[in-house]
Amino acid sequence: MGSQGGFGQSKEFLDLIKSIGEARSKAEEDRIVLHEIEMLKRRISEPDIPKRKMKEYIIRLVYVEMLGHDASFGYIHAVKMTHDDNIHLKRTGYLAVTLFLNEDHDLIILIVNTIQKDLKSDNYLVVCAALNVVCKLINEETIPAVLPQVVELLGHQKEAVRKKAVMALHRFYQRSPSSVNHLISNFQKRLCDNDPGVMGATLCPLFDLITIDVNSYKDLVATFASILKQVAERRLPKSYDYHQMPAPFIQIKLLKILALLGSGDKKASEQMYTIVSDIMRKCDSTSNIGNAVLYECICCISSIHPNPKLLESAADAISKFLKSDSHNLKYLGIDTLGRLIKLSPEIAEQHQLAVIDCLEDPDDTLKRKTFELLFKMTKSSNVEVIVDRMIDYMISINDNHYKTEIASRCVELAEQFAPSNQWFIQTMNRVFEHAGDLVNAKVAHNLMRIIAEGFGGDDDTADTQLRSSAVESYLRIVGEPKLPSTFLQVICWVLGEYGTADGKYSASYIPGKLCDVAEAYSTDDTVKAYAISALVKIYSFEIAAGRKVDLLPECQSFVEELLASHSTDLQQRAYELQAILGLDAHAATSIMPMDASCEDIEIDKSLPFLNGYVQQSLEKGAHPYIPENERSGMIDVSSFRSQEQHEASTHALRFEAYELPQPVMPSRISPIVQASSSELVPVPEPSYHAEMHQVAASLPSVSDTGSLELKLKLDGVQRKWGKPTYSSAAPSTSNAGTHKIQNGAPQPDGVISSSSRAHDISYDSRRQQIEISPEKQKLAASLFGATSKSDKRQSSASQKVSKTHIPAAEKSHLAMNATSDTAVIEKTPQPPPDLLDLGEATVSGSAQSVDPFKQLEGLLDLNQDTSTINSSIVGASRAPDIMSLLGETALNVQGDSVANLLSAGRDDANLLSGFSNTPVRNDHGGCTLVNPTQQLIKGPNAKESLEKDALVRQMGVTPAGQNPNLFRDLLG
């Protein structure tokens, strides 16, 4: 073995890794690996190899496979190592087989018995290793062999085992849904697990189930909202935090689930408004993971039933994304803007300059996303500008796949919003000319159909003008070299149908052009077929009109060439042309009617013209025709061969596997009957808190709990993790004295640093400092309409108080209290107003006394006295109005000032007027607040009001520094 190297491996192995890393070419690396393979083949076949050496050989085999070489000669040794009693060797063997084998490999059958034994082990590490292999290698045929043991492990005392068991069941559902359909209820039960990791793992299978059938899980909306609220309130352990965000990945998954459940359902959406708004307010937009949660919140808002306040919050978040210097955040802004534009089209007009900047950005990915946004916001007033931009971009790129996509979008927009026939034809010509044969054949057929049918109106003059303009444009284009084949087919069809319809072009000019096209593209049989068909139509129309037809010399040579062609299709078309030239006017009109491409052709499936022939055959002794639905026991001629093969297979050996056992359907018996072994019985599990142990003392028996229906109650859900605190409905004032961490140093809330002020510069003010070119202004006016609306918004926005200091939810509340002439403090204590109430006003009754989590686990008796719980809830809901206002305001009022205000006993109007502090620049470049007591004593001042309005108009939220790449800290 040689001397030992690092990590307990031999020096020989470490030298191998070093030599591969220092290889200067792929050939040198292959030479080193092939030498290693030969050495491993020789050593691994030696008898009585020590287990430590065999473990290293297996690891070296894994390294060989990772480099792309075949190490199948050592697979069986990895399988043997899974049978070892040593935990380290067993885990190494399991790791190797998961990397070596796939679910259909022949060696899988050798480890199924080992997996079954390890799933029953007392060592939870062995059980976890076996569950890892179950998720990787168990296929549809071997699922029944391990399914009962995996279900039993859902009640294991170790949370890691329960989590991996949930993941294994999820994997079973993905591979064979029918095998675990009767166990889907276990996912809902594990949703209430005491361990947050098990709960988080359960969200993945539930998301898949809800995606397939949303209506079956509507009753879980309140449960998901309650869990999301607990996560946002930091009820989970600190180990679930990521960059100071509480369990962000669980939040994202819950938001995706809520978006599915709230789509098109107003009642379900109303239960989500408060928690989604709360998460958006708490998101830290300075970190990538905070922006990821914020993005998912906006996606959820765009999916559920619209709410005006949530849409306003989403628009503010989108504004921050678009004004960022990071391309990744701009991409998020464009994506979310495209989602919200369906609900509120005016949101895009607020960010027209930012959208134009993204359209002109050199980043190709951002530019493509912007074109998707423009496609969604296209209307008749801006279709010309958007389509022209899309075609110019299509010309500049070399990606054929994306060229095809842009071409189809341009055609779709032109069909829906074409301002004129001439513009429509010109646009189609540009698309076909520059996209070439990448344009879908359906686009060409749709174009011919639109030219034939018109735009669906009753105005025949407009349709005639459309066809005439198409003919004129195609006659100009037909002489250009290297036109796409699909475009030439359209040109030939249009010239044949309408080339001589208006009498502007003669029957000798159009056929000459068609013959030139056929000669220029002599290798394309499809183009020649369209050209000869166009000649047939033109000469038929001339004969029907009573005019004499003379074939041009070039047309005659073209027809003679096709008569001798190897293509039977071209020959037939040429013979048809010769036959039509000898017909009279009446026959030509019947065969080729003018402008009959859109007429419906009636088809009689009974084929009555064959009745005479059928009758004659029957008289001669032919068998009558038997319809297919009346045939019995007769085998079709085409199935003779398959029948012979079937008969041969019945006498041969069969190698296919036996049929899978049918899943046991749950019997419709009274719930008093004891549960079967394949399903879970609610078992008391250890909880985090002492109060859970107290409740466990009153645990009912299994027979009692079996009679209860295990379903989740949705209201009054108590917190599952963390210490109990007051409800979030009452605003918290504990954060008034906290300090914010900025650039590694703590700072008080009331002080705003210079870097944060630089981030608060608005996008509009920065655009005013940079001179905007007239072309960009004209483009914005073309895309988003007149700029008068935006000017009005800017003038009205200058009169509003900055949202950085007063949240949107409080502005209406403060204004209402300040203007009320009869605002007095009630003597009877009233519950505080819910400033986060984004839905309709509802009257809530007494809080529900039964915890659905405890009821589900069978830990709580339904007859428990609820007086203590009700009294605590009522006591928590009687917080004074003053504290709710102080908790929600963003101003950092000093503690002694607040005490003075509370003890002064002023009315609401005077008290609230003290909150409107004027920010004043200090010597350090920061921003301080005037003492509210001084504001109350001095009263309103016109000069200070003007200064405050001027300062508010200068403030904004544009970050000045470079933001990091999105998800850099996520991926390390």
mmCIF file with all atom_site columns, N, CA, C and O in Angstrom, residues 696-728:
data_model
loop_
_atom_site.group_PDB
_atom_site.id
_atom_site.type_symbol
_atom_site.label_atom_id
_atom_site.label_alt_id
_atom_site.label_comp_id
_atom_site.label_asym_id
_atom_site.label_entity_id
_atom_site.label_seq_id
_atom_site.pdbx_PDB_ins_code
_atom_site.Cartn_x
_atom_site.Cartn_y
_atom_site.Cartn_z
_atom_site.occupancy
_atom_site.B_iso_or_equiv
_atom_site.pdbx_formal_charge
_atom_site.auth_seq_id
_atom_site.auth_comp_id
_atom_site.auth_asym_id
_atom_site.auth_atom_id
_atom_site.pdbx_PDB_model_num
ATOM 1   N N  . ALA A 1 696 ? -49.379 15.456 26.632 1.00 0.00 ? 696 ALA A N  1
ATOM 2   C CA . ALA A 1 696 ? -49.239 14.021 26.371 1.00 0.00 ? 696 ALA A CA 1
ATOM 3   C C  . ALA A 1 696 ? -49.770 13.179 27.535 1.00 0.00 ? 696 ALA A C  1
ATOM 4   O O  . ALA A 1 696 ? -50.069 12.002 27.369 1.00 0.00 ? 696 ALA A O  1
ATOM 5   N N  . ALA A 1 697 ? -49.874 13.787 28.736 1.00 0.00 ? 697 ALA A N  1
ATOM 6   C CA . ALA A 1 697 ? -50.384 13.035 29.878 1.00 0.00 ? 697 ALA A CA 1
ATOM 7   C C  . ALA A 1 697 ? -51.854 12.669 29.693 1.00 0.00 ? 697 ALA A C  1
ATOM 8   O O  . ALA A 1 697 ? -52.317 11.658 30.220 1.00 0.00 ? 697 ALA A O  1
ATOM 9   N N  . SER A 1 698 ? -52.571 13.526 28.947 1.00 0.00 ? 698 SER A N  1
ATOM 10  C CA . SER A 1 698 ? -53.992 13.264 28.710 1.00 0.00 ? 698 SER A CA 1
ATOM 11  C C  . SER A 1 698 ? -54.217 12.592 27.367 1.00 0.00 ? 698 SER A C  1
ATOM 12  O O  . SER A 1 698 ? -55.199 12.816 26.699 1.00 0.00 ? 698 SER A O  1
ATOM 13  N N  . LEU A 1 699 ? -53.282 11.762 26.926 1.00 0.00 ? 699 LEU A N  1
ATOM 14  C CA . LEU A 1 699 ? -53.356 11.094 25.623 1.00 0.00 ? 699 LEU A CA 1
ATOM 15  C C  . LEU A 1 699 ? -54.484 10.065 25.639 1.00 0.00 ? 699 LEU A C  1
ATOM 16  O O  . LEU A 1 699 ? -54.515 9.187  26.480 1.00 0.00 ? 699 LEU A O  1
ATOM 17  N N  . PRO A 1 700 ? -55.416 10.147 24.677 1.00 0.00 ? 700 PRO A N  1
ATOM 18  C CA . PRO A 1 700 ? -56.477 9.120  24.616 1.00 0.00 ? 700 PRO A CA 1
ATOM 19  C C  . PRO A 1 700 ? -55.942 7.831  24.058 1.00 0.00 ? 700 PRO A C  1
ATOM 20  O O  . PRO A 1 700 ? -54.892 7.781  23.436 1.00 0.00 ? 700 PRO A O  1
ATOM 21  N N  . SER A 1 701 ? -56.663 6.771  24.253 1.00 0.00 ? 701 SER A N  1
ATOM 22  C CA . SER A 1 701 ? -56.250 5.450  23.785 1.00 0.00 ? 701 SER A CA 1
ATOM 23  C C  . SER A 1 701 ? -56.391 5.367  22.275 1.00 0.00 ? 701 SER A C  1
ATOM 24  O O  . SER A 1 701 ? -57.033 6.181  21.644 1.00 0.00 ? 701 SER A O  1
ATOM 25  N N  . VAL A 1 702 ? -55.793 4.280  21.720 1.00 0.00 ? 702 VAL A N  1
ATOM 26  C CA . VAL A 1 702 ? -55.842 4.094  20.275 1.00 0.00 ? 702 VAL A CA 1
ATOM 27  C C  . VAL A 1 702 ? -57.264 3.874  19.800 1.00 0.00 ? 702 VAL A C  1
ATOM 28  O O  . VAL A 1 702 ? -57.677 4.324  18.745 1.00 0.00 ? 702 VAL A O  1
ATOM 29  N N  . SER A 1 703 ? -58.054 3.182  20.585 1.00 0.00 ? 703 SER A N  1
ATOM 30  C CA . SER A 1 703 ? -59.433 2.937  20.177 1.00 0.00 ? 703 SER A CA 1
ATOM 31  C C  . SER A 1 703 ? -60.221 4.229  20.136 1.00 0.00 ? 703 SER A C  1
ATOM 32  O O  . SER A 1 703 ? -61.126 4.392  19.332 1.00 0.00 ? 703 SER A O  1
ATOM 33  N N  . ASP A 1 704 ? -59.880 5.175  21.065 1.00 0.00 ? 704 ASP A N  1
ATOM 34  C CA . ASP A 1 704 ? -60.583 6.456  21.046 1.00 0.00 ? 704 ASP A CA 1
ATOM 35  C C  . ASP A 1 704 ? -60.162 7.281  19.851 1.00 0.00 ? 704 ASP A C  1
ATOM 36  O O  . ASP A 1 704 ? -60.986 7.914  19.198 1.00 0.00 ? 704 ASP A O  1
ATOM 37  N N  . THR A 1 705 ? -58.889 7.330  19.600 1.00 0.00 ? 705 THR A N  1
ATOM 38  C CA . THR A 1 705 ? -58.424 8.155  18.485 1.00 0.00 ? 705 THR A CA 1
ATOM 39  C C  . THR A 1 705 ? -58.795 7.550  17.151 1.00 0.00 ? 705 THR A C  1
ATOM 40  O O  . THR A 1 705 ? -58.907 8.252  16.161 1.00 0.00 ? 705 THR A O  1
ATOM 41  N N  . GLY A 1 706 ? -58.961 6.261  17.114 1.00 0.00 ? 706 GLY A N  1
ATOM 42  C CA . GLY A 1 706 ? -59.328 5.650  15.845 1.00 0.00 ? 706 GLY A CA 1
ATOM 43  C C  . GLY A 1 706 ? -60.695 6.064  15.372 1.00 0.00 ? 706 GLY A C  1
ATOM 44  O O  . GLY A 1 706 ? -61.007 6.012  14.195 1.00 0.00 ? 706 GLY A O  1
ATOM 45  N N  . SER A 1 707 ? -61.583 6.453  16.309 1.00 0.00 ? 707 SER A N  1
ATOM 46  C CA . SER A 1 707 ? -62.913 6.866  15.921 1.00 0.00 ? 707 SER A CA 1
ATOM 47  C C  . SER A 1 707 ? -62.963 8.301  15.437 1.00 0.00 ? 707 SER A C  1
ATOM 48  O O  . SER A 1 707 ? -63.988 8.760  14.978 1.00 0.00 ? 707 SER A O  1
ATOM 49  N N  . LEU A 1 708 ? -61.872 9.013  15.581 1.00 0.00 ? 708 LEU A N  1
ATOM 50  C CA . LEU A 1 708 ? -61.852 10.413 15.153 1.00 0.00 ? 708 LEU A CA 1
ATOM 51  C C  . LEU A 1 708 ? -61.418 10.490 13.709 1.00 0.00 ? 708 LEU A C  1
ATOM 52  O O  . LEU A 1 708 ? -60.559 9.747  13.278 1.00 0.00 ? 708 LEU A O  1
ATOM 53  N N  . GLU A 1 709 ? -61.981 11.420 12.976 1.00 0.00 ? 709 GLU A N  1
ATOM 54  C CA . GLU A 1 709 ? -61.558 11.626 11.589 1.00 0.00 ? 709 GLU A CA 1
ATOM 55  C C  . GLU A 1 709 ? -60.290 12.458 11.589 1.00 0.00 ? 709 GLU A C  1
ATOM 56  O O  . GLU A 1 709 ? -60.252 13.555 12.141 1.00 0.00 ? 709 GLU A O  1
ATOM 57  N N  . LEU A 1 710 ? -59.244 11.925 10.969 1.00 0.00 ? 710 LEU A N  1
ATOM 58  C CA . LEU A 1 710 ? -57.953 12.615 10.912 1.00 0.00 ? 710 LEU A CA 1
ATOM 59  C C  . LEU A 1 710 ? -57.988 13.622 9.787  1.00 0.00 ? 710 LEU A C  1
ATOM 60  O O  . LEU A 1 710 ? -57.597 13.356 8.662  1.00 0.00 ? 710 LEU A O  1
ATOM 61  N N  . LYS A 1 711 ? -58.483 14.793 10.040 1.00 0.00 ? 711 LYS A N  1
ATOM 62  C CA . LYS A 1 711 ? -58.448 15.850 9.029  1.00 0.00 ? 711 LYS A CA 1
ATOM 63  C C  . LYS A 1 711 ? -57.931 17.125 9.693  1.00 0.00 ? 711 LYS A C  1
ATOM 64  O O  . LYS A 1 711 ? -58.045 17.325 10.898 1.00 0.00 ? 711 LYS A O  1
ATOM 65  N N  . LEU A 1 712 ? -57.372 18.005 8.892  1.00 0.00 ? 712 LEU A N  1
ATOM 66  C CA . LEU A 1 712 ? -56.691 19.195 9.397  1.00 0.00 ? 712 LEU A CA 1
ATOM 67  C C  . LEU A 1 712 ? -57.693 20.315 9.604  1.00 0.00 ? 712 LEU A C  1
ATOM 68  O O  . LEU A 1 712 ? -58.423 20.703 8.692  1.00 0.00 ? 712 LEU A O  1
ATOM 69  N N  . LYS A 1 713 ? -57.765 20.831 10.810 1.00 0.00 ? 713 LYS A N  1
ATOM 70  C CA . LYS A 1 713 ? -58.538 22.039 11.066 1.00 0.00 ? 713 LYS A CA 1
ATOM 71  C C  . LYS A 1 713 ? -57.754 23.238 10.538 1.00 0.00 ? 713 LYS A C  1
ATOM 72  O O  . LYS A 1 713 ? -56.534 23.301 10.652 1.00 0.00 ? 713 LYS A O  1
ATOM 73  N N  . LEU A 1 714 ? -58.452 24.211 10.037 1.00 0.00 ? 714 LEU A N  1
ATOM 74  C CA . LEU A 1 714 ? -57.765 25.288 9.329  1.00 0.00 ? 714 LEU A CA 1
ATOM 75  C C  . LEU A 1 714 ? -57.686 26.578 10.129 1.00 0.00 ? 714 LEU A C  1
ATOM 76  O O  . LEU A 1 714 ? -56.888 27.443 9.811  1.00 0.00 ? 714 LEU A O  1
ATOM 77  N N  . ASP A 1 715 ? -58.555 26.769 11.096 1.00 0.00 ? 715 ASP A N  1
ATOM 78  C CA . ASP A 1 715 ? -58.582 28.017 11.855 1.00 0.00 ? 715 ASP A CA 1
ATOM 79  C C  . ASP A 1 715 ? -57.953 27.803 13.226 1.00 0.00 ? 715 ASP A C  1
ATOM 80  O O  . ASP A 1 715 ? -58.021 26.732 13.809 1.00 0.00 ? 715 ASP A O  1
ATOM 81  N N  . GLY A 1 716 ? -57.381 28.891 13.749 1.00 0.00 ? 716 GLY A N  1
ATOM 82  C CA . GLY A 1 716 ? -56.843 28.837 15.100 1.00 0.00 ? 716 GLY A CA 1
ATOM 83  C C  . GLY A 1 716 ? -55.641 27.946 15.237 1.00 0.00 ? 716 GLY A C  1
ATOM 84  O O  . GLY A 1 716 ? -55.425 27.342 16.274 1.00 0.00 ? 716 GLY A O  1
ATOM 85  N N  . VAL A 1 717 ? -54.842 27.817 14.191 1.00 0.00 ? 717 VAL A N  1
ATOM 86  C CA . VAL A 1 717 ? -53.683 26.927 14.248 1.00 0.00 ? 717 VAL A CA 1
ATOM 87  C C  . VAL A 1 717 ? -52.614 27.544 15.135 1.00 0.00 ? 717 VAL A C  1
ATOM 88  O O  . VAL A 1 717 ? -52.175 28.657 14.900 1.00 0.00 ? 717 VAL A O  1
ATOM 89  N N  . GLN A 1 718 ? -52.226 26.845 16.167 1.00 0.00 ? 718 GLN A N  1
ATOM 90  C CA . GLN A 1 718 ? -51.189 27.355 17.049 1.00 0.00 ? 718 GLN A CA 1
ATOM 91  C C  . GLN A 1 718 ? -49.822 27.130 16.454 1.00 0.00 ? 718 GLN A C  1
ATOM 92  O O  . GLN A 1 718 ? -49.638 26.324 15.556 1.00 0.00 ? 718 GLN A O  1
ATOM 93  N N  . ARG A 1 719 ? -48.858 27.861 16.972 1.00 0.00 ? 719 ARG A N  1
ATOM 94  C CA . ARG A 1 719 ? -47.503 27.751 16.444 1.00 0.00 ? 719 ARG A CA 1
ATOM 95  C C  . ARG A 1 719 ? -46.896 26.412 16.856 1.00 0.00 ? 719 ARG A C  1
ATOM 96  O O  . ARG A 1 719 ? -47.069 25.956 17.971 1.00 0.00 ? 719 ARG A O  1
ATOM 97  N N  . LYS A 1 720 ? -46.161 25.833 15.914 1.00 0.00 ? 720 LYS A N  1
ATOM 98  C CA . LYS A 1 720 ? -45.613 24.504 16.147 1.00 0.00 ? 720 LYS A CA 1
ATOM 99  C C  . LYS A 1 720 ? -44.196 24.562 16.680 1.00 0.00 ? 720 LYS A C  1
ATOM 100 O O  . LYS A 1 720 ? -43.762 23.691 17.412 1.00 0.00 ? 720 LYS A O  1
ATOM 101 N N  . TRP A 1 721 ? -43.450 25.590 16.271 1.00 0.00 ? 721 TRP A N  1
ATOM 102 C CA . TRP A 1 721 ? -42.046 25.658 16.642 1.00 0.00 ? 721 TRP A CA 1
ATOM 103 C C  . TRP A 1 721 ? -41.768 26.956 17.378 1.00 0.00 ? 721 TRP A C  1
ATOM 104 O O  . TRP A 1 721 ? -42.418 27.978 17.179 1.00 0.00 ? 721 TRP A O  1
ATOM 105 N N  . GLY A 1 722 ? -40.778 26.948 18.265 1.00 0.00 ? 722 GLY A N  1
ATOM 106 C CA . GLY A 1 722 ? -40.353 28.158 18.945 1.00 0.00 ? 722 GLY A CA 1
ATOM 107 C C  . GLY A 1 722 ? -41.192 28.454 20.161 1.00 0.00 ? 722 GLY A C  1
ATOM 108 O O  . GLY A 1 722 ? -42.178 27.803 20.484 1.00 0.00 ? 722 GLY A O  1
ATOM 109 N N  . LYS A 1 723 ? -40.795 29.502 20.863 1.00 0.00 ? 723 LYS A N  1
ATOM 110 C CA . LYS A 1 723 ? -41.508 29.899 22.070 1.00 0.00 ? 723 LYS A CA 1
ATOM 111 C C  . LYS A 1 723 ? -42.759 30.678 21.710 1.00 0.00 ? 723 LYS A C  1
ATOM 112 O O  . LYS A 1 723 ? -42.776 31.451 20.763 1.00 0.00 ? 723 LYS A O  1
ATOM 113 N N  . PRO A 1 724 ? -43.842 30.516 22.485 1.00 0.00 ? 724 PRO A N  1
ATOM 114 C CA . PRO A 1 724 ? -45.071 31.258 22.169 1.00 0.00 ? 724 PRO A CA 1
ATOM 115 C C  . PRO A 1 724 ? -44.897 32.736 22.463 1.00 0.00 ? 724 PRO A C  1
ATOM 116 O O  . PRO A 1 724 ? -44.321 33.135 23.476 1.00 0.00 ? 724 PRO A O  1
ATOM 117 N N  . THR A 1 725 ? -45.388 33.586 21.558 1.00 0.00 ? 725 THR A N  1
ATOM 118 C CA . THR A 1 725 ? -45.360 35.033 21.743 1.00 0.00 ? 725 THR A CA 1
ATOM 119 C C  . THR A 1 725 ? -46.716 35.581 21.365 1.00 0.00 ? 725 THR A C  1
ATOM 120 O O  . THR A 1 725 ? -47.643 34.849 21.044 1.00 0.00 ? 725 THR A O  1
ATOM 121 N N  . TYR A 1 726 ? -46.801 36.915 21.378 1.00 0.00 ? 726 TYR A N  1
ATOM 122 C CA . TYR A 1 726 ? -48.060 37.537 21.010 1.00 0.00 ? 726 TYR A CA 1
ATOM 123 C C  . TYR A 1 726 ? -48.327 37.363 19.529 1.00 0.00 ? 726 TYR A C  1
ATOM 124 O O  . TYR A 1 726 ? -47.420 37.167 18.736 1.00 0.00 ? 726 TYR A O  1
ATOM 125 N N  . SER A 1 727 ? -49.587 37.448 19.152 1.00 0.00 ? 727 SER A N  1
ATOM 126 C CA . SER A 1 727 ? -49.959 37.314 17.738 1.00 0.00 ? 727 SER A CA 1
ATOM 127 C C  . SER A 1 727 ? -49.396 38.467 16.947 1.00 0.00 ? 727 SER A C  1
ATOM 128 O O  . SER A 1 727 ? -49.251 39.581 17.448 1.00 0.00 ? 727 SER A O  1
ATOM 129 N N  . SER A 1 728 ? -49.101 38.183 15.685 1.00 0.00 ? 728 SER A N  1
ATOM 130 C CA . SER A 1 728 ? -48.545 39.225 14.832 1.00 0.00 ? 728 SER A CA 1
ATOM 131 C C  . SER A 1 728 ? -49.588 40.248 14.432 1.00 0.00 ? 728 SER A C  1
ATOM 132 O O  . SER A 1 728 ? -49.278 41.253 13.819 1.00 0.00 ? 728 SER A O  1
#
